[in-house]
PDB file of C-alpha atoms and ligand atoms in Angstrom:
ATOM      1  CA  MET G   1     -92.947  -5.063  55.567  1.00 79.00           C
ATOM      2  CA  GLU G   2     -94.088  -8.642  54.882  1.00 92.00           C
ATOM      3  CA  ILE G   3     -90.922 -10.270  56.265  1.00 95.00           C
ATOM      4  CA  LEU G   4     -91.314  -8.490  59.633  1.00 96.00           C
ATOM      5  CA  LYS G   5     -94.884  -9.741  59.893  1.00 96.00           C
ATOM      6  CA  LYS G   6     -93.636 -13.245  59.142  1.00 96.00           C
ATOM      7  CA  ILE G   7     -90.993 -12.927  61.875  1.00 97.00           C
ATOM      8  CA  ALA G   8     -93.629 -11.907  64.451  1.00 96.00           C
ATOM      9  CA  GLU G   9     -95.821 -14.862  63.395  1.00 97.00           C
ATOM     10  CA  THR G  10     -92.905 -17.304  63.480  1.00 97.00           C
ATOM     11  CA  LEU G  11     -91.964 -16.100  66.961  1.00 94.00           C
ATOM     12  CA  TYR G  12     -95.553 -16.660  68.051  1.00 96.00           C
ATOM     13  CA  ASP G  13     -95.504 -20.137  66.465  1.00 96.00           C
ATOM     14  CA  GLY G  14     -92.285 -20.898  68.334  1.00 95.00           C
ATOM     15  CA  ASP G  15     -90.517 -22.148  65.217  1.00 96.00           C
ATOM     16  CA  GLU G  16     -86.896 -21.892  66.345  1.00 95.00           C
ATOM     17  CA  ARG G  17     -85.540 -23.580  63.198  1.00 96.00           C
ATOM     18  CA  ALA G  18     -87.131 -21.098  60.825  1.00 97.00           C
ATOM     19  CA  MET G  19     -86.233 -17.998  62.821  1.00 96.00           C
ATOM     20  CA  PRO G  20     -82.503 -17.537  61.963  1.00 96.00           C
ATOM     21  CA  GLY G  21     -83.190 -17.773  58.221  1.00 97.00           C
ATOM     22  CA  LEU G  22     -86.022 -15.269  58.416  1.00 97.00           C
ATOM     23  CA  VAL G  23     -84.001 -12.835  60.499  1.00 97.00           C
ATOM     24  CA  GLN G  24     -81.137 -13.073  58.032  1.00 97.00           C
ATOM     25  CA  GLU G  25     -83.581 -12.568  55.137  1.00 97.00           C
ATOM     26  CA  ALA G  26     -84.914  -9.400  56.801  1.00 96.00           C
ATOM     27  CA  ILE G  27     -81.396  -8.047  57.331  1.00 96.00           C
ATOM     28  CA  ASP G  28     -80.450  -8.859  53.737  1.00 96.00           C
ATOM     29  CA  ALA G  29     -83.594  -7.050  52.590  1.00 95.00           C
ATOM     30  CA  GLY G  30     -82.362  -3.892  54.333  1.00 95.00           C
ATOM     31  CA  CYS G  31     -84.208  -3.982  57.674  1.00 94.00           C
ATOM     32  CA  ASP G  32     -82.154  -2.742  60.581  1.00 91.00           C
ATOM     33  CA  ALA G  33     -81.488  -4.947  63.591  1.00 91.00           C
ATOM     34  CA  GLN G  34     -83.728  -2.884  65.897  1.00 88.00           C
ATOM     35  CA  GLU G  35     -86.697  -3.223  63.510  1.00 92.00           C
ATOM     36  CA  VAL G  36     -86.238  -6.998  63.440  1.00 94.00           C
ATOM     37  CA  LEU G  37     -85.977  -7.108  67.227  1.00 90.00           C
ATOM     38  CA  ASP G  38     -89.182  -5.057  67.489  1.00 90.00           C
ATOM     39  CA  ALA G  39     -90.942  -7.579  65.225  1.00 94.00           C
ATOM     40  CA  MET G  40     -89.852 -10.474  67.453  1.00 92.00           C
ATOM     41  CA  MET G  41     -91.025  -8.551  70.515  1.00 88.00           C
ATOM     42  CA  ALA G  42     -94.395  -7.898  68.870  1.00 92.00           C
ATOM     43  CA  GLY G  43     -94.792 -11.670  68.506  1.00 93.00           C
ATOM     44  CA  MET G  44     -93.742 -12.174  72.121  1.00 89.00           C
ATOM     45  CA  ALA G  45     -96.291  -9.572  73.301  1.00 89.00           C
ATOM     46  CA  ILE G  46     -99.091 -11.707  71.808  1.00 92.00           C
ATOM     47  CA  VAL G  47     -97.605 -14.800  73.484  1.00 91.00           C
ATOM     48  CA  GLY G  48     -97.632 -12.899  76.800  1.00 86.00           C
ATOM     49  CA  ASP G  49    -101.260 -11.828  76.438  1.00 89.00           C
ATOM     50  CA  GLU G  50    -102.416 -15.342  75.599  1.00 92.00           C
ATOM     51  CA  PHE G  51    -100.261 -16.816  78.400  1.00 88.00           C
ATOM     52  CA  SER G  52    -101.989 -14.526  80.905  1.00 85.00           C
ATOM     53  CA  ARG G  53    -105.406 -15.697  79.677  1.00 88.00           C
ATOM     54  CA  ASP G  54    -104.312 -19.375  79.927  1.00 90.00           C
ATOM     55  CA  GLU G  55    -104.720 -19.717  76.167  1.00 93.00           C
ATOM     56  CA  LEU G  56    -101.050 -20.704  75.867  1.00 90.00           C
ATOM     57  CA  TYR G  57     -99.129 -22.927  78.271  1.00 90.00           C
ATOM     58  CA  ILE G  58     -95.537 -22.937  79.474  1.00 88.00           C
ATOM     59  CA  PRO G  59     -94.184 -25.414  76.849  1.00 91.00           C
ATOM     60  CA  GLU G  60     -95.606 -23.252  74.061  1.00 93.00           C
ATOM     61  CA  VAL G  61     -94.206 -20.106  75.646  1.00 91.00           C
ATOM     62  CA  LEU G  62     -90.808 -21.796  75.881  1.00 90.00           C
ATOM     63  CA  CYS G  63     -90.876 -22.620  72.159  1.00 94.00           C
ATOM     64  CA  SER G  64     -91.362 -18.905  71.485  1.00 93.00           C
ATOM     65  CA  CYS G  65     -88.469 -18.139  73.854  1.00 89.00           C
ATOM     66  CA  HIS G  66     -86.209 -20.508  71.928  1.00 92.00           C
ATOM     67  CA  ALA G  67     -87.236 -18.888  68.663  1.00 94.00           C
ATOM     68  CA  MET G  68     -86.417 -15.482  70.177  1.00 91.00           C
ATOM     69  CA  MET G  69     -82.995 -16.707  71.301  1.00 89.00           C
ATOM     70  CA  GLU G  70     -82.173 -18.190  67.881  1.00 94.00           C
ATOM     71  CA  GLY G  71     -83.193 -14.947  66.163  1.00 94.00           C
ATOM     72  CA  SER G  72     -81.210 -12.868  68.660  1.00 91.00           C
ATOM     73  CA  LYS G  73     -78.034 -14.814  67.845  1.00 91.00           C
ATOM     74  CA  ILE G  74     -78.176 -13.459  64.279  1.00 94.00           C
ATOM     75  CA  LEU G  75     -78.802  -9.930  65.548  1.00 91.00           C
ATOM     76  CA  LYS G  76     -76.149  -9.932  68.258  1.00 87.00           C
ATOM     77  CA  PRO G  77     -73.146  -9.016  66.060  1.00 88.00           C
ATOM     78  CA  LEU G  78     -75.206  -6.220  64.529  1.00 88.00           C
ATOM     79  CA  LEU G  79     -76.221  -4.793  67.899  1.00 81.00           C
ATOM     80  CA  THR G  80     -72.856  -5.082  69.611  1.00 74.00           C
ATOM     81  CA  ASP G  81     -69.614  -3.313  68.796  1.00 62.00           C
ATOM     82  CA  GLN G  82     -66.989  -5.819  69.852  1.00 56.00           C
ATOM     83  CA  ASP G  83     -63.972  -3.661  69.023  1.00 59.00           C
ATOM     84  CA  SER G  84     -64.864  -0.700  71.166  1.00 58.00           C
ATOM     85  CA  LYS G  85     -62.955   0.193  74.319  1.00 66.00           C
ATOM     86  CA  SER G  86     -64.913  -0.469  77.518  1.00 79.00           C
ATOM     87  CA  LEU G  87     -66.639   2.621  78.933  1.00 86.00           C
ATOM     88  CA  GLY G  88     -67.380   0.951  82.261  1.00 94.00           C
ATOM     89  CA  THR G  89     -68.391  -2.334  83.850  1.00 96.00           C
ATOM     90  CA  VAL G  90     -71.944  -3.511  84.467  1.00 97.00           C
ATOM     91  CA  ILE G  91     -73.014  -6.479  86.584  1.00 98.00           C
ATOM     92  CA  LEU G  92     -76.237  -7.825  85.097  1.00 98.00           C
ATOM     93  CA  GLY G  93     -78.661 -10.390  86.484  1.00 98.00           C
ATOM     94  CA  SER G  94     -82.290 -11.329  87.071  1.00 98.00           C
ATOM     95  CA  VAL G  95     -83.135 -10.977  90.758  1.00 98.00           C
ATOM     96  CA  GLN G  96     -83.690 -13.890  93.116  1.00 98.00           C
ATOM     97  CA  GLY G  97     -86.829 -15.850  92.302  1.00 98.00           C
ATOM     98  CA  ASP G  98     -86.904 -14.587  88.727  1.00 98.00           C
ATOM     99  CA  MET G  99     -86.116 -17.071  85.955  1.00 97.00           C
ATOM    100  CA  HIS G 100     -86.943 -14.737  83.047  1.00 97.00           C
ATOM    101  CA  ASP G 101     -83.841 -13.984  81.027  1.00 94.00           C
ATOM    102  CA  ILE G 102     -84.753 -12.876  77.524  1.00 92.00           C
ATOM    103  CA  GLY G 103     -85.134  -9.200  78.439  1.00 92.00           C
ATOM    104  CA  LYS G 104     -81.977  -9.376  80.563  1.00 95.00           C
ATOM    105  CA  ASN G 105     -80.045 -10.854  77.645  1.00 92.00           C
ATOM    106  CA  LEU G 106     -81.253  -8.081  75.358  1.00 87.00           C
ATOM    107  CA  VAL G 107     -80.219  -5.473  77.905  1.00 92.00           C
ATOM    108  CA  GLY G 108     -76.778  -7.131  77.988  1.00 91.00           C
ATOM    109  CA  MET G 109     -76.502  -7.032  74.213  1.00 85.00           C
ATOM    110  CA  MET G 110     -77.432  -3.360  74.039  1.00 84.00           C
ATOM    111  CA  LEU G 111     -75.011  -2.440  76.825  1.00 89.00           C
ATOM    112  CA  GLU G 112     -72.185  -4.241  75.024  1.00 86.00           C
ATOM    113  CA  GLY G 113     -73.274  -2.562  71.831  1.00 77.00           C
ATOM    114  CA  ARG G 114     -72.743   0.824  73.460  1.00 80.00           C
ATOM    115  CA  GLY G 115     -69.236  -0.081  74.658  1.00 85.00           C
ATOM    116  CA  LEU G 116     -69.816  -1.308  78.212  1.00 90.00           C
ATOM    117  CA  LYS G 117     -68.260  -4.455  79.639  1.00 93.00           C
ATOM    118  CA  VAL G 118     -71.063  -6.733  80.825  1.00 94.00           C
ATOM    119  CA  ILE G 119     -70.663  -9.435  83.462  1.00 97.00           C
ATOM    120  CA  ASP G 120     -73.853 -11.480  83.238  1.00 98.00           C
ATOM    121  CA  ILE G 121     -74.366 -13.373  86.492  1.00 98.00           C
ATOM    122  CA  GLY G 122     -77.521 -15.097  85.326  1.00 98.00           C
ATOM    123  CA  ILE G 123     -80.989 -15.599  86.731  1.00 98.00           C
ATOM    124  CA  ASP G 124     -82.326 -16.110  90.266  1.00 98.00           C
ATOM    125  CA  VAL G 125     -79.480 -14.026  91.702  1.00 98.00           C
ATOM    126  CA  PRO G 126     -79.536 -13.342  95.468  1.00 98.00           C
ATOM    127  CA  ALA G 127     -78.792  -9.756  96.541  1.00 98.00           C
ATOM    128  CA  GLU G 128     -75.424 -10.708  98.063  1.00 98.00           C
ATOM    129  CA  LYS G 129     -74.232 -12.170  94.745  1.00 98.00           C
ATOM    130  CA  PHE G 130     -74.730  -8.797  93.064  1.00 98.00           C
ATOM    131  CA  VAL G 131     -72.506  -7.268  95.759  1.00 98.00           C
ATOM    132  CA  GLU G 132     -69.830  -9.989  95.448  1.00 98.00           C
ATOM    133  CA  ALA G 133     -69.694  -9.589  91.674  1.00 98.00           C
ATOM    134  CA  ALA G 134     -69.592  -5.784  91.907  1.00 98.00           C
ATOM    135  CA  ILE G 135     -66.613  -5.960  94.269  1.00 98.00           C
ATOM    136  CA  GLU G 136     -64.823  -8.637  92.241  1.00 98.00           C
ATOM    137  CA  HIS G 137     -65.150  -6.734  88.961  1.00 97.00           C
ATOM    138  CA  ASN G 138     -64.931  -3.227  90.381  1.00 96.00           C
ATOM    139  CA  ALA G 139     -68.262  -2.460  88.703  1.00 97.00           C
ATOM    140  CA  ASP G 140     -69.688   0.965  87.968  1.00 97.00           C
ATOM    141  CA  ILE G 141     -73.287  -0.219  87.616  1.00 98.00           C
ATOM    142  CA  VAL G 142     -75.400  -3.104  88.865  1.00 98.00           C
ATOM    143  CA  ALA G 143     -78.338  -3.819  86.563  1.00 98.00           C
ATOM    144  CA  CYS G 144     -81.211  -5.894  87.918  1.00 98.00           C
ATOM    145  CA  SER G 145     -83.892  -7.348  85.677  1.00 98.00           C
ATOM    146  CA  ILE G 146     -87.241  -7.900  87.394  1.00 98.00           C
ATOM    147  CA  LEU G 147     -90.136  -9.465  85.497  1.00 98.00           C
ATOM    148  CA  LEU G 148     -92.561 -10.524  88.197  1.00 98.00           C
ATOM    149  CA  THR G 149     -94.576  -8.490  90.678  1.00 98.00           C
ATOM    150  CA  THR G 150     -93.598 -11.180  93.200  1.00 98.00           C
ATOM    151  CA  THR G 151     -89.881 -10.485  92.699  1.00 98.00           C
ATOM    152  CA  MET G 152     -90.185  -6.691  92.971  1.00 98.00           C
ATOM    153  CA  PRO G 153     -89.537  -6.952  96.752  1.00 98.00           C
ATOM    154  CA  GLU G 154     -86.024  -8.168  95.912  1.00 98.00           C
ATOM    155  CA  THR G 155     -85.190  -4.575  94.974  1.00 98.00           C
ATOM    156  CA  PRO G 156     -84.840  -3.156  98.514  1.00 98.00           C
ATOM    157  CA  LYS G 157     -82.841  -6.263  99.426  1.00 98.00           C
ATOM    158  CA  VAL G 158     -80.323  -5.482  96.690  1.00 98.00           C
ATOM    159  CA  VAL G 159     -80.085  -1.846  97.803  1.00 98.00           C
ATOM    160  CA  LYS G 160     -79.644  -2.912 101.452  1.00 98.00           C
ATOM    161  CA  ALA G 161     -76.949  -5.442 100.534  1.00 98.00           C
ATOM    162  CA  PHE G 162     -74.895  -2.634  98.936  1.00 98.00           C
ATOM    163  CA  VAL G 163     -75.477  -0.368 101.939  1.00 98.00           C
ATOM    164  CA  ASP G 164     -74.449  -3.177 104.336  1.00 98.00           C
ATOM    165  CA  ALA G 165     -71.298  -3.843 102.298  1.00 98.00           C
ATOM    166  CA  GLY G 166     -70.394  -0.140 102.564  1.00 98.00           C
ATOM    167  CA  ILE G 167     -70.227   0.371  98.783  1.00 97.00           C
ATOM    168  CA  ARG G 168     -73.623   1.906  98.021  1.00 97.00           C
ATOM    169  CA  ASP G 169     -71.997   5.217  97.045  1.00 96.00           C
ATOM    170  CA  LYS G 170     -69.548   3.502  94.661  1.00 96.00           C
ATOM    171  CA  VAL G 171     -72.019   1.542  92.544  1.00 97.00           C
ATOM    172  CA  LYS G 172     -75.106   2.813  90.726  1.00 97.00           C
ATOM    173  CA  ILE G 173     -78.127   0.525  90.798  1.00 98.00           C
ATOM    174  CA  MET G 174     -80.285   0.303  87.681  1.00 98.00           C
ATOM    175  CA  ILE G 175     -83.559  -1.622  87.610  1.00 98.00           C
ATOM    176  CA  GLY G 176     -85.953  -2.514  84.831  1.00 98.00           C
ATOM    177  CA  GLY G 177     -88.447  -5.074  83.611  1.00 97.00           C
ATOM    178  CA  ALA G 178     -92.145  -5.168  82.791  1.00 96.00           C
ATOM    179  CA  PRO G 179     -93.605  -4.306  86.255  1.00 97.00           C
ATOM    180  CA  ILE G 180     -91.008  -1.634  87.141  1.00 98.00           C
ATOM    181  CA  THR G 181     -91.746   2.098  87.026  1.00 98.00           C
ATOM    182  CA  GLN G 182     -89.778   5.265  87.667  1.00 98.00           C
ATOM    183  CA  ASP G 183     -91.859   5.834  90.794  1.00 98.00           C
ATOM    184  CA  PHE G 184     -90.947   2.378  92.157  1.00 98.00           C
ATOM    185  CA  CYS G 185     -87.275   3.014  91.357  1.00 98.00           C
ATOM    186  CA  ASP G 186     -87.365   6.326  93.265  1.00 98.00           C
ATOM    187  CA  ARG G 187     -89.186   4.851  96.242  1.00 98.00           C
ATOM    188  CA  MET G 188     -86.703   1.960  96.498  1.00 98.00           C
ATOM    189  CA  GLY G 189     -83.718   4.314  96.430  1.00 97.00           C
ATOM    190  CA  CYS G 190     -82.293   2.974  93.170  1.00 98.00           C
ATOM    191  CA  ASP G 191     -80.378   5.286  90.839  1.00 97.00           C
ATOM    192  CA  MET G 192     -81.825   4.514  87.420  1.00 97.00           C
ATOM    193  CA  PHE G 193     -84.858   2.985  85.779  1.00 98.00           C
ATOM    194  CA  ALA G 194     -84.998   2.030  82.116  1.00 96.00           C
ATOM    195  CA  LYS G 195     -88.129   0.937  80.338  1.00 94.00           C
ATOM    196  CA  ASP G 196     -86.333  -1.061  77.661  1.00 90.00           C
ATOM    197  CA  ALA G 197     -82.944  -2.381  76.644  1.00 89.00           C
ATOM    198  CA  GLY G 198     -82.102   0.621  74.482  1.00 85.00           C
ATOM    199  CA  GLY G 199     -82.978   2.984  77.330  1.00 91.00           C
ATOM    200  CA  ALA G 200     -80.832   0.956  79.746  1.00 93.00           C
ATOM    201  CA  ALA G 201     -77.825   1.285  77.435  1.00 90.00           C
ATOM    202  CA  ALA G 202     -78.349   5.016  76.908  1.00 91.00           C
ATOM    203  CA  LEU G 203     -78.529   5.657  80.668  1.00 94.00           C
ATOM    204  CA  ALA G 204     -75.478   3.516  81.384  1.00 94.00           C
ATOM    205  CA  VAL G 205     -73.420   5.332  78.744  1.00 90.00           C
ATOM    206  CA  LYS G 206     -74.485   8.726  80.112  1.00 90.00           C
ATOM    207  CA  LEU G 207     -73.386   7.688  83.571  1.00 89.00           C
ATOM    208  CA  CYS G 208     -70.011   6.312  82.503  1.00 87.00           C
ATOM    209  CA  GLU G 209     -68.985   8.986  79.975  1.00 79.00           C
TER     210      GLU G 209
HETATM  211 CO1  B1M L   9     -93.382 -15.560  82.680  1.00 66.82          CO
HETATM  212  N1  B1M L   9     -94.559 -14.149  83.332  1.00 66.82           N
HETATM  213  N2  B1M L   9     -93.775 -16.626  84.254  1.00 66.82           N
HETATM  214  N3  B1M L   9     -92.435 -16.960  81.784  1.00 66.82           N
HETATM  215  N4  B1M L   9     -93.520 -14.534  81.093  1.00 66.82           N
HETATM  216  C1  B1M L   9     -94.657 -12.918  82.530  1.00 66.82           C
HETATM  217  C2  B1M L   9     -93.627 -11.891  82.996  1.00 66.82           C
HETATM  218  C3  B1M L   9     -96.156 -12.479  82.793  1.00 66.82           C
HETATM  219  C4  B1M L   9     -96.397 -10.971  82.639  1.00 66.82           C
HETATM  220  C5  B1M L   9     -97.070 -13.322  81.854  1.00 66.82           C
HETATM  221  C6  B1M L   9     -98.522 -12.992  82.020  1.00 66.82           C
HETATM  222  O1  B1M L   9     -99.141 -13.507  82.910  1.00 66.82           O
HETATM  223  N5  B1M L   9     -99.014 -12.136  81.173  1.00 66.82           N
HETATM  224  C7  B1M L   9     -96.388 -13.017  84.244  1.00 66.82           C
HETATM  225  C8  B1M L   9     -96.043 -12.042  85.374  1.00 66.82           C
HETATM  226  C9  B1M L   9     -97.279 -11.469  86.039  1.00 66.82           C
HETATM  227  C10 B1M L   9     -96.932 -10.687  87.230  1.00 66.82           C
HETATM  228  O2  B1M L   9     -95.881 -10.711  87.778  1.00 66.82           O
HETATM  229  N6  B1M L   9     -97.923  -9.954  87.673  1.00 66.82           N
HETATM  230  C11 B1M L   9     -95.519 -14.248  84.261  1.00 66.82           C
HETATM  231  C12 B1M L   9     -95.683 -15.324  85.152  1.00 66.82           C
HETATM  232  C13 B1M L   9     -96.855 -15.242  86.099  1.00 66.82           C
HETATM  233  C14 B1M L   9     -94.811 -16.423  85.176  1.00 66.82           C
HETATM  234  C15 B1M L   9     -94.865 -17.653  86.090  1.00 66.82           C
HETATM  235  C16 B1M L   9     -95.183 -17.350  87.573  1.00 66.82           C
HETATM  236  C17 B1M L   9     -95.896 -18.607  85.462  1.00 66.82           C
HETATM  237  C18 B1M L   9     -96.149 -19.860  86.237  1.00 66.82           C
HETATM  238  O3  B1M L   9     -95.264 -20.648  86.484  1.00 66.82           O
HETATM  239  N7  B1M L   9     -97.390 -20.002  86.624  1.00 66.82           N
HETATM  240  C19 B1M L   9     -93.453 -18.256  85.920  1.00 66.82           C
HETATM  241  C20 B1M L   9     -92.447 -17.649  86.902  1.00 66.82           C
HETATM  242  C21 B1M L   9     -91.074 -18.260  86.766  1.00 66.82           C
HETATM  243  C22 B1M L   9     -90.062 -17.491  87.597  1.00 66.82           C
HETATM  244  O4  B1M L   9     -89.432 -16.572  87.088  1.00 66.82           O
HETATM  245  N8  B1M L   9     -89.922 -17.846  88.855  1.00 66.82           N
HETATM  246  C23 B1M L   9     -93.150 -17.810  84.534  1.00 66.82           C
HETATM  247  C24 B1M L   9     -92.369 -18.543  83.650  1.00 66.82           C
HETATM  248  C25 B1M L   9     -92.104 -18.168  82.366  1.00 66.82           C
HETATM  249  C26 B1M L   9     -91.402 -19.063  81.341  1.00 66.82           C
HETATM  250  C27 B1M L   9     -90.319 -19.959  81.954  1.00 66.82           C
HETATM  251  C28 B1M L   9     -92.432 -19.925  80.676  1.00 66.82           C
HETATM  252  C29 B1M L   9     -90.888 -18.003  80.304  1.00 66.82           C
HETATM  253  C30 B1M L   9     -89.494 -17.427  80.623  1.00 66.82           C
HETATM  254  C31 B1M L   9     -88.378 -18.102  79.830  1.00 66.82           C
HETATM  255  C32 B1M L   9     -87.116 -17.280  79.819  1.00 66.82           C
HETATM  256  O5  B1M L   9     -87.065 -16.082  80.092  1.00 66.82           O
HETATM  257  N9  B1M L   9     -86.063 -17.965  79.463  1.00 66.82           N
HETATM  258  C33 B1M L   9     -91.888 -16.876  80.549  1.00 66.82           C
HETATM  259  C34 B1M L   9     -92.153 -15.844  79.609  1.00 66.82           C
HETATM  260  C35 B1M L   9     -91.472 -15.991  78.271  1.00 66.82           C
HETATM  261  C36 B1M L   9     -93.004 -14.752  79.887  1.00 66.82           C
HETATM  262  C37 B1M L   9     -93.520 -13.670  78.936  1.00 66.82           C
HETATM  263  C38 B1M L   9     -94.599 -14.325  78.066  1.00 66.82           C
HETATM  264  C39 B1M L   9     -92.500 -13.003  78.039  1.00 66.82           C
HETATM  265  C40 B1M L   9     -91.287 -12.433  78.760  1.00 66.82           C
HETATM  266  C41 B1M L   9     -90.267 -12.043  77.734  1.00 66.82           C
HETATM  267  O6  B1M L   9     -89.273 -12.725  77.553  1.00 66.82           O
HETATM  268  N10 B1M L   9     -90.577 -10.958  76.983  1.00 66.82           N
HETATM  269  C42 B1M L   9     -94.078 -12.593  79.955  1.00 66.82           C
HETATM  270  C43 B1M L   9     -95.254 -11.796  79.405  1.00 66.82           C
HETATM  271  C44 B1M L   9     -94.795 -10.522  78.743  1.00 66.82           C
HETATM  272  O7  B1M L   9     -93.781  -9.954  79.069  1.00 66.82           O
HETATM  273  N11 B1M L   9     -95.628 -10.038  77.860  1.00 66.82           N
HETATM  274  C45 B1M L   9     -94.206 -13.375  81.196  1.00 66.82           C
HETATM  275  C46 B1M L   9     -89.717 -10.462  75.913  1.00 66.82           C
HETATM  276  C47 B1M L   9     -88.622  -9.604  76.525  1.00 66.82           C
HETATM  277  C48 B1M L   9     -87.761  -9.036  75.426  1.00 66.82           C
HETATM  278  O8  B1M L   9     -89.257  -8.538  77.206  1.00 66.82           O
HETATM  279  O9  B1M L   9     -88.540  -9.429  79.463  1.00 66.82           O
HETATM  280  O10 B1M L   9     -90.176  -7.488  79.292  1.00 66.82           O
HETATM  281  P1  B1M L   9     -89.020  -8.225  78.751  1.00 66.82           P
HETATM  282  O11 B1M L   9     -87.752  -7.231  78.712  1.00 66.82           O
HETATM  283  C49 B1M L   9     -87.869  -5.925  78.177  1.00 66.82           C
HETATM  284  C50 B1M L   9     -88.205  -4.859  79.232  1.00 66.82           C
HETATM  285  O12 B1M L   9     -88.956  -5.346  80.304  1.00 66.82           O
HETATM  286  C51 B1M L   9     -86.884  -4.304  79.601  1.00 66.82           C
HETATM  287  O13 B1M L   9     -86.107  -4.413  78.411  1.00 66.82           O
HETATM  288  C52 B1M L   9     -86.480  -5.599  77.686  1.00 66.82           C
HETATM  289  C53 B1M L   9     -86.440  -5.366  76.190  1.00 66.82           C
HETATM  290  O14 B1M L   9     -86.362  -4.083  75.784  1.00 66.82           O
HETATM  291  N12 B1M L   9     -86.074  -4.888  80.681  1.00 66.82           N
HETATM  292  C54 B1M L   9     -85.172  -4.101  81.325  1.00 66.82           C
HETATM  293  C55 B1M L   9     -85.991  -6.136  81.175  1.00 66.82           C
HETATM  294  N13 B1M L   9     -85.069  -6.193  82.120  1.00 66.82           N
HETATM  295  C56 B1M L   9     -84.531  -4.951  82.238  1.00 66.82           C
HETATM  296  C57 B1M L   9     -83.520  -4.450  83.055  1.00 66.82           C
HETATM  297  C58 B1M L   9     -83.182  -3.106  82.925  1.00 66.82           C
HETATM  298  C59 B1M L   9     -83.834  -2.269  82.042  1.00 66.82           C
HETATM  299  C60 B1M L   9     -84.832  -2.756  81.216  1.00 66.82           C
HETATM  300  O15 B1M L   9     -82.228  -2.504  83.660  1.00 66.82           O
HETATM  301  C61 B1M L   9     -81.460  -3.267  84.532  1.00 66.82           C
END
C-alpha cells in the first residue's frame, strides 16, 4: 500500500511533523495498527543499517526516533485496551548503560494492550532498581530491554540481584532486544525471551492467566 511506503520513507527522513498525519491517514484508509507499526519499523531498520555503516549520524537517527514516537502516539490507543482489568503487573526498563527506549516503549504498549499493568522505570536502570520496583509493586514479571552487546552482561546482574533479595522464585524475568537470543536467555537463567513486542505480550499473558 502506497501510504505504508510513505510512512517508512517519512520515518527514514525523520519528519516528526508529518508522521502523525500520515499514520492517521493510514488508519482511516483501513490499515490496522500493527501494519502501520511494521511500516515504521521497516523505515527504522534502514536507519539502523546506515547508522552501522556511518552513513547516518546520531542527530539524524534521533530525528527518526522522534518521528517514530510521534507516530506511536497515534497508534497507542489502538494498541492498548485501557478498560481491561489488570492480569498482572510488569516492571519494565532498559538495563543499566542502555539508553535505547523505543523498543521498550513498544513492549510496554503491547503489554498494556493485552491487559497487563506496566510500571515503566525508564532507561539505564541498575539491577537493584528492578528489584526495588518489583517489591514495591508486587510484580509478577520483570521485563528488561537490552539493545547493545555491551549491555548484555547486565542480565546476570539482574538475575543475581533477585536471588540476593530472596525473591527470585516470586518474579519471572523476561529479556528481549536486538542482540538477545533464546540460548542467551537460557544460559543466563532468565525465564522468558521474546523476539518482539507482540511476543513479549503473548508470553506475559500466558504466564499471568
Ligand atoms: Co543505537 N545502536 N546506539 N542508538 N541504535 C543500535 C542498537 C545498533 C544495532 C546500531 C548499529 O550499529 N547498527 C548498535 C548496537 C551494536 C551492538 O551492540 N553490537 C547501536 C550503537 C552502537 C549505539 C551507540 C553505542 C552509538 C554511539 O554512541 N557510538 C549508542 C549507545 C547509547 C547507549 O544506549 N548507551 C547508541 C545511541 C543511539 C541513539 C541515542 C542515537 C538512538 C536511541 C534513541 C532512543 O532509543 N530514544 C539509537 C538508535 C535509534 C538505534 C537503532 C538505529 C534503532 C533502535 C530502535 O529504536 N529500533 C539501532 C539499530 C537497529 O536496531 N536496527 C541501534 C526500533 C525498535 C522498535 O526496535 O529497539 O530492536 P528494537 O525493539 C524491538 C525488539 O528488539 C524487541 O521488541 C521491539 C519491537 O518489537 N524488544 C524486546 C526490545 N526490547 C524488548 C524487551 C523484551 C522483548 C522484546 O522483553 C522484555
